[in-house]
Short mmCIF file of C-alpha atoms in Angstrom, two decimals:
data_model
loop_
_atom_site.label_atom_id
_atom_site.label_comp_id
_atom_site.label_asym_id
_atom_site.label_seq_id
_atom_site.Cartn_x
_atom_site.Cartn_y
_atom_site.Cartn_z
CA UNK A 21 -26.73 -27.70 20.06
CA UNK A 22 -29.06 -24.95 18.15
CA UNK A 23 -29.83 -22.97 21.23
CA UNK A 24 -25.87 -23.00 22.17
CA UNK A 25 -25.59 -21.69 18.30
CA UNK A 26 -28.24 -19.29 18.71
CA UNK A 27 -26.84 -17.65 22.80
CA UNK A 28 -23.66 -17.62 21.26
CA UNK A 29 -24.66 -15.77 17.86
CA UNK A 30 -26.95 -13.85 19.89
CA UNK A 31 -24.28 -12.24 22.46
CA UNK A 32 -21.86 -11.73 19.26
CA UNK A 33 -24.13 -9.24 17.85
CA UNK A 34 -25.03 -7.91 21.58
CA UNK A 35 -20.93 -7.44 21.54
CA UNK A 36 -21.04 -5.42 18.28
CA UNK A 37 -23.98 -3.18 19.40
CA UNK A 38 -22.35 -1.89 22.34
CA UNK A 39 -19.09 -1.43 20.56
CA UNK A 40 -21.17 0.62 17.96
CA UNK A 41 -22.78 2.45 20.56
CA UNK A 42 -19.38 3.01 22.56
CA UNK A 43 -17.91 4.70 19.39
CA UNK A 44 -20.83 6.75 18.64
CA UNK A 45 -20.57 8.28 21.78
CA UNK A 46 -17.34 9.15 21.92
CA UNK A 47 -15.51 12.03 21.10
CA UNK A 48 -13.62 11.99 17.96
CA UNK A 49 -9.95 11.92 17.82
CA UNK A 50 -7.57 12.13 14.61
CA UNK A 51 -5.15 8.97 14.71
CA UNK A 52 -2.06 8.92 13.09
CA UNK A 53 -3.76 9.15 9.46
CA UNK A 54 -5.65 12.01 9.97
CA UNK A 55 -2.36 13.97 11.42
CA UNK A 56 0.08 12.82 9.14
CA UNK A 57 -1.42 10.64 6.07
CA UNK A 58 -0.80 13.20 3.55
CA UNK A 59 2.53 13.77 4.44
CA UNK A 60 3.45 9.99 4.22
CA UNK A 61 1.66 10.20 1.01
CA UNK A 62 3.63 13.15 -0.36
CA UNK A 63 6.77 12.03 1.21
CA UNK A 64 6.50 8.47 -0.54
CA UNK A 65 5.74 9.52 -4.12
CA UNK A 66 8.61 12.14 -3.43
CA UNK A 67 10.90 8.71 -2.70
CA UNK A 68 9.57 7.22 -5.56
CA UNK A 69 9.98 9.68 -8.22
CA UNK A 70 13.62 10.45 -7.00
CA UNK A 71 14.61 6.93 -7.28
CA UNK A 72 12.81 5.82 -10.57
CA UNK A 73 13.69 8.98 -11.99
CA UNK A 74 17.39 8.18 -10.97
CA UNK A 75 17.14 4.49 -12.01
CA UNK A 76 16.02 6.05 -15.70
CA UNK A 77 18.79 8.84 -16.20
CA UNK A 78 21.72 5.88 -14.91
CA UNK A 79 20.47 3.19 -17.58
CA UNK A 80 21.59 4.65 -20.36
CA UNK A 81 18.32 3.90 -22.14
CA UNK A 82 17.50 5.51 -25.51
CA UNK A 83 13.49 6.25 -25.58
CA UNK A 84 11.73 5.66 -28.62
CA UNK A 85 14.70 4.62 -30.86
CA UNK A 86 13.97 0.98 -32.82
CA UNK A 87 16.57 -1.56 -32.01
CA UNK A 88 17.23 -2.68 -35.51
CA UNK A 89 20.20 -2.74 -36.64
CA UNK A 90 21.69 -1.85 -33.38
CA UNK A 91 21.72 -4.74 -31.36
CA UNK A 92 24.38 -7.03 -32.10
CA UNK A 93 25.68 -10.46 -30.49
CA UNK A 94 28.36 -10.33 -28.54
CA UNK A 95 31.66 -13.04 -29.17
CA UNK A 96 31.61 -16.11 -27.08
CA UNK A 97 33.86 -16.23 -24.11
CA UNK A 98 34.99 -19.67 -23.54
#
């Protein structure tokens, strides 16, 4: 069983050197993140700002204010 092992760990990394070597060789082409990463990027902190920033003016919250005093229990509907 060891030498099976040992053949079939050997032509694993035999497998990874030629891939490396494959790549080295090859001319380099941008992929979809080199074109248009930074425009995702910009285009999804543009999504989130415009919706937290909407979430925060509809919520009628009051920054910085303590609560004492203001909130109050509401009457038990039955």
């Amino acid at each position: 069983m060891f030498p099976v092992a040992r053949a079939a760990l050997n032509l694993t990394a035999r497998g990874i050197q030629h891939t490396a070597v494959r790549q080295a060789h090859r001319k380099y082409e941008p992929n979809f993140h080199d074109k248009y990463g930074n425009l995702v990027l910009l285009g999804g902190a543009t999504a989130f700002t415009a919706v937290w920033g909407y979430v925060f003016t509809k919520a009628g919250i009051e920054w910085g204010l303590s609560p004492v005093g203001r909130i109050t229990p509401k009457e038990w509907r039955e």
